[in-house]
mmCIF file of C-alpha atoms in Angstrom:
data_model
loop_
_atom_site.group_PDB
_atom_site.id
_atom_site.type_symbol
_atom_site.label_atom_id
_atom_site.label_comp_id
_atom_site.label_asym_id
_atom_site.label_seq_id
_atom_site.Cartn_x
_atom_site.Cartn_y
_atom_site.Cartn_z
ATOM 1 C CA MET F 20 -35.216 -123.232 -91.461
ATOM 2 C CA ASP F 21 -34.857 -119.759 -92.931
ATOM 3 C CA SER F 22 -32.635 -117.797 -90.530
ATOM 4 C CA THR F 23 -32.722 -114.539 -92.484
ATOM 5 C CA ILE F 24 -33.588 -111.577 -90.275
ATOM 6 C CA ASP F 25 -36.080 -109.140 -91.807
ATOM 7 C CA HIS F 26 -35.019 -106.144 -89.736
ATOM 8 C CA SER F 27 -37.800 -103.957 -91.167
ATOM 9 C CA ARG F 28 -40.174 -105.855 -88.871
ATOM 10 C CA LEU F 29 -38.195 -104.577 -85.851
ATOM 11 C CA ILE F 30 -38.634 -100.896 -86.657
ATOM 12 C CA ASP F 31 -41.637 -98.650 -86.245
ATOM 13 C CA SER F 32 -42.348 -94.960 -85.674
ATOM 14 C CA ARG F 33 -41.137 -95.181 -82.068
ATOM 15 C CA ASN F 34 -37.591 -96.306 -82.786
ATOM 16 C CA GLU F 35 -37.022 -95.375 -86.424
ATOM 17 C CA ASP F 36 -34.988 -92.245 -85.644
ATOM 18 C CA LEU F 37 -32.742 -94.188 -83.258
ATOM 19 C CA PHE F 38 -32.048 -96.794 -85.905
ATOM 20 C CA GLU F 39 -31.283 -94.157 -88.525
ATOM 21 C CA LYS F 40 -28.780 -92.449 -86.231
ATOM 22 C CA VAL F 41 -27.027 -95.693 -85.330
ATOM 23 C CA GLN F 42 -26.979 -96.740 -88.983
ATOM 24 C CA SER F 43 -25.478 -93.382 -89.978
ATOM 25 C CA LYS F 44 -22.405 -94.040 -87.820
ATOM 26 C CA PHE F 45 -21.949 -97.813 -87.851
ATOM 27 C CA GLU F 46 -22.024 -100.685 -90.274
ATOM 28 C CA VAL F 47 -25.130 -102.446 -88.992
ATOM 29 C CA SER F 48 -25.799 -106.142 -89.480
ATOM 30 C CA PHE F 49 -28.308 -108.663 -88.161
ATOM 31 C CA GLU F 50 -27.534 -112.239 -87.206
ATOM 32 C CA PRO F 51 -29.729 -115.020 -85.828
ATOM 33 C CA SER F 52 -29.484 -115.694 -82.105
ATOM 34 C CA TYR F 53 -29.813 -119.338 -81.195
ATOM 35 C CA ASN F 54 -29.974 -118.912 -77.417
ATOM 36 C CA GLY F 55 -33.388 -117.264 -77.478
ATOM 37 C CA GLU F 56 -32.033 -113.888 -76.376
ATOM 38 C CA HIS F 57 -31.692 -110.512 -78.073
ATOM 39 C CA SER F 58 -28.257 -108.926 -77.845
ATOM 40 C CA VAL F 59 -25.961 -106.423 -79.513
ATOM 41 C CA TYR F 60 -22.218 -106.389 -80.081
ATOM 42 C CA THR F 61 -20.141 -103.364 -81.041
ATOM 43 C CA ILE F 62 -16.568 -103.471 -82.300
ATOM 44 C CA GLY F 63 -14.961 -100.500 -84.009
ATOM 45 C CA ASN F 64 -17.421 -99.070 -86.516
ATOM 46 C CA ALA F 65 -19.494 -102.257 -86.762
ATOM 47 C CA ILE F 66 -22.590 -103.193 -84.777
ATOM 48 C CA THR F 67 -24.293 -106.581 -84.923
ATOM 49 C CA PHE F 68 -27.762 -107.218 -83.543
ATOM 50 C CA TYR F 69 -28.537 -110.817 -82.632
ATOM 51 C CA ILE F 70 -32.227 -111.653 -83.014
ATOM 52 C CA PRO F 71 -33.899 -114.972 -82.088
ATOM 53 C CA VAL F 72 -35.093 -116.664 -85.250
ATOM 54 C CA GLY F 73 -38.745 -115.930 -85.945
ATOM 55 C CA VAL F 74 -39.061 -113.473 -83.035
ATOM 56 C CA TYR F 75 -39.866 -109.952 -84.151
ATOM 57 C CA SER F 76 -40.233 -107.960 -80.944
ATOM 58 C CA VAL F 77 -39.925 -104.219 -81.506
ATOM 59 C CA ASP F 78 -39.779 -103.789 -77.723
ATOM 60 C CA ALA F 79 -36.851 -106.182 -77.211
ATOM 61 C CA PHE F 80 -35.017 -104.850 -80.257
ATOM 62 C CA THR F 81 -35.392 -101.264 -79.048
ATOM 63 C CA HIS F 82 -33.725 -102.240 -75.780
ATOM 64 C CA GLU F 83 -30.672 -103.414 -77.751
ATOM 65 C CA LEU F 84 -30.927 -100.417 -80.056
ATOM 66 C CA LEU F 85 -30.637 -98.102 -77.046
ATOM 67 C CA HIS F 86 -27.408 -99.868 -76.053
ATOM 68 C CA ALA F 87 -26.168 -99.065 -79.557
ATOM 69 C CA TYR F 88 -27.439 -95.502 -79.169
ATOM 70 C CA ILE F 89 -25.130 -95.041 -76.182
ATOM 71 C CA ASP F 90 -22.245 -96.122 -78.425
ATOM 72 C CA TYR F 91 -23.491 -93.700 -81.071
ATOM 73 C CA HIS F 92 -22.872 -90.915 -78.546
ATOM 74 C CA GLU F 93 -19.396 -92.334 -77.840
ATOM 75 C CA ALA F 94 -20.115 -92.900 -74.157
ATOM 76 C CA TYR F 95 -18.022 -96.046 -73.866
ATOM 77 C CA ILE F 96 -18.996 -96.734 -70.278
ATOM 78 C CA ALA F 97 -18.213 -100.453 -70.120
ATOM 79 C CA GLY F 98 -14.820 -100.324 -71.851
ATOM 80 C CA ASN F 99 -13.692 -97.338 -69.828
ATOM 81 C CA PHE F 100 -14.881 -98.952 -66.593
ATOM 82 C CA LYS F 101 -12.768 -102.042 -67.219
ATOM 83 C CA ASN F 102 -9.712 -100.050 -68.317
ATOM 84 C CA THR F 103 -9.974 -97.789 -65.266
ATOM 85 C CA MET F 104 -10.671 -100.384 -62.580
ATOM 86 C CA TRP F 105 -8.164 -102.903 -63.834
ATOM 87 C CA GLN F 106 -5.262 -100.525 -63.269
ATOM 88 C CA SER F 107 -5.250 -102.121 -59.806
ATOM 89 C CA ASN F 108 -4.470 -105.825 -59.459
ATOM 90 C CA ILE F 109 -6.794 -106.049 -56.455
ATOM 91 C CA LEU F 110 -9.673 -104.338 -58.232
ATOM 92 C CA LYS F 111 -9.074 -106.545 -61.242
ATOM 93 C CA GLN F 112 -9.762 -109.531 -58.973
ATOM 94 C CA LEU F 113 -12.632 -107.869 -57.174
ATOM 95 C CA LEU F 114 -14.385 -106.408 -60.223
ATOM 96 C CA ASP F 115 -13.890 -109.442 -62.429
ATOM 97 C CA LEU F 116 -15.369 -109.602 -65.920
ATOM 98 C CA PRO F 117 -18.850 -110.922 -64.992
ATOM 99 C CA LEU F 118 -19.236 -108.306 -62.247
ATOM 100 C CA ALA F 119 -17.869 -105.490 -64.435
ATOM 101 C CA GLU F 120 -20.377 -106.418 -67.147
ATOM 102 C CA HIS F 121 -23.216 -106.586 -64.628
ATOM 103 C CA VAL F 122 -22.380 -103.176 -63.133
ATOM 104 C CA THR F 123 -22.022 -101.400 -66.465
ATOM 105 C CA ASN F 124 -25.075 -103.129 -67.956
ATOM 106 C CA SER F 125 -27.127 -102.044 -64.942
ATOM 107 C CA ILE F 126 -25.888 -98.479 -65.347
ATOM 108 C CA ALA F 127 -26.720 -98.547 -69.057
ATOM 109 C CA HIS F 128 -30.249 -99.737 -68.258
ATOM 110 C CA THR F 129 -30.705 -96.828 -65.856
ATOM 111 C CA LEU F 130 -29.695 -94.418 -68.620
ATOM 112 C CA MET F 131 -31.803 -96.136 -71.280
ATOM 113 C CA LEU F 132 -35.068 -96.603 -69.405
ATOM 114 C CA PRO F 133 -36.303 -92.954 -69.591
ATOM 115 C CA LEU F 134 -35.779 -92.930 -73.367
ATOM 116 C CA TYR F 135 -37.562 -96.265 -73.684
ATOM 117 C CA LEU F 136 -40.573 -94.982 -71.766
ATOM 118 C CA GLU F 137 -40.638 -91.597 -73.500
ATOM 119 C CA ARG F 138 -41.083 -93.404 -76.802
ATOM 120 C CA GLY F 139 -44.210 -95.168 -75.634
ATOM 121 C CA PHE F 140 -42.829 -98.605 -74.858
ATOM 122 C CA GLU F 141 -44.215 -100.578 -71.930
ATOM 123 C CA ARG F 142 -42.046 -100.602 -68.812
ATOM 124 C CA SER F 143 -42.809 -104.277 -68.200
ATOM 125 C CA LEU F 144 -41.188 -105.211 -71.545
ATOM 126 C CA PHE F 145 -37.896 -103.440 -70.840
ATOM 127 C CA LEU F 146 -36.204 -106.514 -69.316
ATOM 128 C CA PHE F 147 -36.974 -110.203 -69.788
ATOM 129 C CA ASP F 148 -36.695 -110.705 -66.011
ATOM 130 C CA TYR F 149 -38.800 -107.638 -65.180
ATOM 131 C CA HIS F 150 -41.155 -109.628 -62.942
ATOM 132 C CA GLU F 151 -38.388 -111.413 -61.011
ATOM 133 C CA TYR F 152 -37.368 -110.175 -57.554
ATOM 134 C CA LYS F 153 -33.621 -109.676 -57.721
ATOM 135 C CA THR F 154 -32.632 -111.714 -54.678
ATOM 136 C CA GLU F 155 -33.618 -114.779 -52.705
ATOM 137 C CA PRO F 156 -34.702 -114.888 -49.047
ATOM 138 C CA GLY F 157 -31.684 -114.994 -46.761
ATOM 139 C CA PHE F 158 -29.125 -114.228 -49.488
ATOM 140 C CA ILE F 159 -27.990 -110.917 -47.970
ATOM 141 C CA GLY F 160 -27.574 -112.730 -44.658
ATOM 142 C CA GLN F 161 -25.217 -115.145 -46.396
ATOM 143 C CA ILE F 162 -23.180 -112.214 -47.708
ATOM 144 C CA ALA F 163 -22.930 -110.880 -44.135
ATOM 145 C CA ARG F 164 -21.903 -114.282 -42.791
ATOM 146 C CA TYR F 165 -18.994 -114.754 -45.178
ATOM 147 C CA TYR F 166 -18.033 -111.124 -45.836
ATOM 148 C CA LYS F 167 -15.168 -110.987 -43.340
ATOM 149 C CA GLN F 168 -13.548 -113.852 -41.515
ATOM 150 C CA GLY F 169 -10.945 -112.618 -39.082
ATOM 151 C CA ALA F 170 -8.827 -110.121 -41.010
ATOM 152 C CA LEU F 171 -9.631 -111.667 -44.394
ATOM 153 C CA TYR F 172 -12.305 -110.223 -46.698
ATOM 154 C CA ASN F 173 -14.070 -112.751 -48.886
ATOM 155 C CA LEU F 174 -13.857 -111.768 -52.571
ATOM 156 C CA SER F 175 -16.958 -113.721 -53.537
ATOM 157 C CA ALA F 176 -19.025 -112.053 -50.802
ATOM 158 C CA ILE F 177 -17.809 -108.606 -51.849
ATOM 159 C CA ARG F 178 -18.672 -109.321 -55.487
ATOM 160 C CA ASN F 179 -22.160 -110.377 -54.414
ATOM 161 C CA PHE F 180 -22.443 -107.240 -52.254
ATOM 162 C CA ILE F 181 -21.640 -104.994 -55.219
ATOM 163 C CA GLY F 182 -23.702 -107.025 -57.680
ATOM 164 C CA LYS F 183 -26.798 -106.991 -55.504
ATOM 165 C CA TYR F 184 -26.458 -103.261 -54.820
ATOM 166 C CA PHE F 185 -26.694 -102.504 -58.546
ATOM 167 C CA ALA F 186 -29.373 -105.128 -59.133
ATOM 168 C CA PHE F 187 -31.552 -103.442 -56.501
ATOM 169 C CA LYS F 188 -30.849 -99.836 -57.460
ATOM 170 C CA CYS F 189 -31.310 -100.420 -61.187
ATOM 171 C CA ASP F 190 -34.382 -102.639 -61.129
ATOM 172 C CA PRO F 191 -36.958 -100.915 -63.384
ATOM 173 C CA ASN F 192 -39.923 -102.586 -61.661
ATOM 174 C CA PRO F 193 -41.363 -100.030 -59.180
ATOM 175 C CA ILE F 194 -43.443 -102.682 -57.448
ATOM 176 C CA PHE F 195 -40.338 -104.138 -55.820
ATOM 177 C CA ASN F 196 -39.042 -102.420 -52.677
ATOM 178 C CA TYR F 197 -35.455 -103.243 -51.779
ATOM 179 C CA ASP F 198 -35.095 -100.812 -48.865
ATOM 180 C CA ALA F 199 -34.671 -103.607 -46.311
ATOM 181 C CA GLU F 200 -32.020 -105.382 -48.400
ATOM 182 C CA LEU F 201 -30.140 -102.149 -49.052
ATOM 183 C CA LEU F 202 -30.149 -101.372 -45.326
ATOM 184 C CA GLN F 203 -28.697 -104.816 -44.678
ATOM 185 C CA LEU F 204 -25.916 -104.151 -47.197
ATOM 186 C CA LYS F 205 -25.210 -100.799 -45.588
ATOM 187 C CA LYS F 206 -24.784 -102.459 -42.190
ATOM 188 C CA ILE F 207 -22.362 -105.023 -43.610
ATOM 189 C CA ASP F 208 -19.931 -102.415 -44.965
ATOM 190 C CA PRO F 209 -21.004 -98.767 -44.522
ATOM 191 C CA GLN F 210 -17.912 -97.378 -46.248
ATOM 192 C CA LEU F 211 -18.248 -99.478 -49.396
ATOM 193 C CA TYR F 212 -21.987 -98.835 -49.457
ATOM 194 C CA GLN F 213 -21.453 -95.062 -49.436
ATOM 195 C CA ILE F 214 -18.880 -95.348 -52.225
ATOM 196 C CA LEU F 215 -21.371 -97.269 -54.379
ATOM 197 C CA GLU F 216 -24.143 -94.843 -53.476
ATOM 198 C CA ALA F 217 -22.084 -91.823 -54.560
ATOM 199 C CA TYR F 218 -21.120 -93.594 -57.788
ATOM 200 C CA PHE F 219 -24.716 -94.521 -58.618
ATOM 201 C CA THR F 220 -25.917 -90.989 -57.831
ATOM 202 C CA ARG F 221 -23.450 -89.592 -60.372
ATOM 203 C CA TRP F 222 -24.836 -91.927 -63.040
ATOM 204 C CA ALA F 223 -28.428 -91.131 -62.150
ATOM 205 C CA GLY F 224 -27.763 -87.504 -63.104
ATOM 206 C CA TYR F 225 -25.704 -88.261 -66.213
ATOM 207 C CA ASP F 226 -26.921 -87.443 -69.737
ATOM 208 C CA PHE F 227 -25.011 -89.494 -72.288
ATOM 209 C CA THR F 228 -26.678 -87.577 -75.140
ATOM 210 C CA ALA F 229 -25.028 -84.323 -73.997
ATOM 211 C CA ASP F 230 -21.504 -85.152 -72.857
ATOM 212 C CA PRO F 231 -18.954 -83.391 -75.088
ATOM 213 C CA LEU F 232 -16.306 -83.624 -72.339
ATOM 214 C CA SER F 233 -16.660 -87.400 -71.818
ATOM 215 C CA GLU F 234 -17.793 -87.022 -68.222
ATOM 216 C CA TYR F 235 -18.268 -90.782 -67.990
ATOM 217 C CA ARG F 236 -14.487 -91.123 -67.808
ATOM 218 C CA GLU F 237 -14.376 -88.770 -64.834
ATOM 219 C CA ILE F 238 -17.185 -90.660 -63.076
ATOM 220 C CA ASN F 239 -15.298 -93.938 -63.402
ATOM 221 C CA ALA F 240 -11.987 -92.329 -62.417
ATOM 222 C CA ASP F 241 -13.539 -90.854 -59.275
ATOM 223 C CA PHE F 242 -14.997 -94.250 -58.405
ATOM 224 C CA TYR F 243 -11.545 -95.799 -58.734
ATOM 225 C CA THR F 244 -10.057 -93.071 -56.546
ATOM 226 C CA SER F 245 -12.713 -93.574 -53.874
ATOM 227 C CA LEU F 246 -12.192 -97.347 -53.782
ATOM 228 C CA LYS F 247 -8.452 -97.131 -53.111
ATOM 229 C CA PRO F 248 -8.753 -95.882 -49.481
ATOM 230 C CA TRP F 249 -11.404 -98.536 -48.844
ATOM 231 C CA MET F 250 -8.980 -101.205 -50.083
ATOM 232 C CA ASN F 251 -6.090 -99.867 -48.012
ATOM 233 C CA GLY F 252 -4.933 -102.310 -45.327
ATOM 234 C CA LYS F 253 -7.422 -105.040 -46.268
ATOM 235 C CA ARG F 254 -6.540 -108.620 -47.135
ATOM 236 C CA PHE F 255 -8.699 -110.321 -49.738
ATOM 237 C CA GLY F 256 -9.119 -113.963 -50.446
#
């Protein structure tokens, strides 16, 4: 099977300028993806796009291209998030790698979506799981049940609390209404909920294309600062 990626088939008038900008700053390469998913990986001045063999979806590629476009503007949200949060041993446990990647990927999607739509792409093609409701019946109740047992806070329940908050807030499908689930989360831990809400609100107003002062660092630093009082006096396990 020929696994060569003809990247010209992934570019049209809607994303050509994005690709040219990314290519002007990074060494761009294309590799076959054998898991059926599109993805992008940045390290230093090199960016690799992974494309499923034989799948030439301009829509899916543009999603990954917009991730690269954030890197083009040097808004290193994910790396800075990890470096900032993992200054604390407790937060390093709480915001483990899968959760950190989920949070920052959700934030990136919130920043990318307006650009995706402005360029004429269909909203329903933005995410492969666009049509999936982002929780199961009763799941938030399970978080509530295990969240705190005596004086001990359950790390897994807290991770699910945070993960679901961002899954709900960053879902691009306007048909889904998560108000009831968000209210349930708020009742479980009002203080943590307000911290997440303030953090998300900062991102919702952030413009990564116009950030000469690296405001994203300040947003993450303020989030870290706000989490420390919430952690104070709690036992996690």
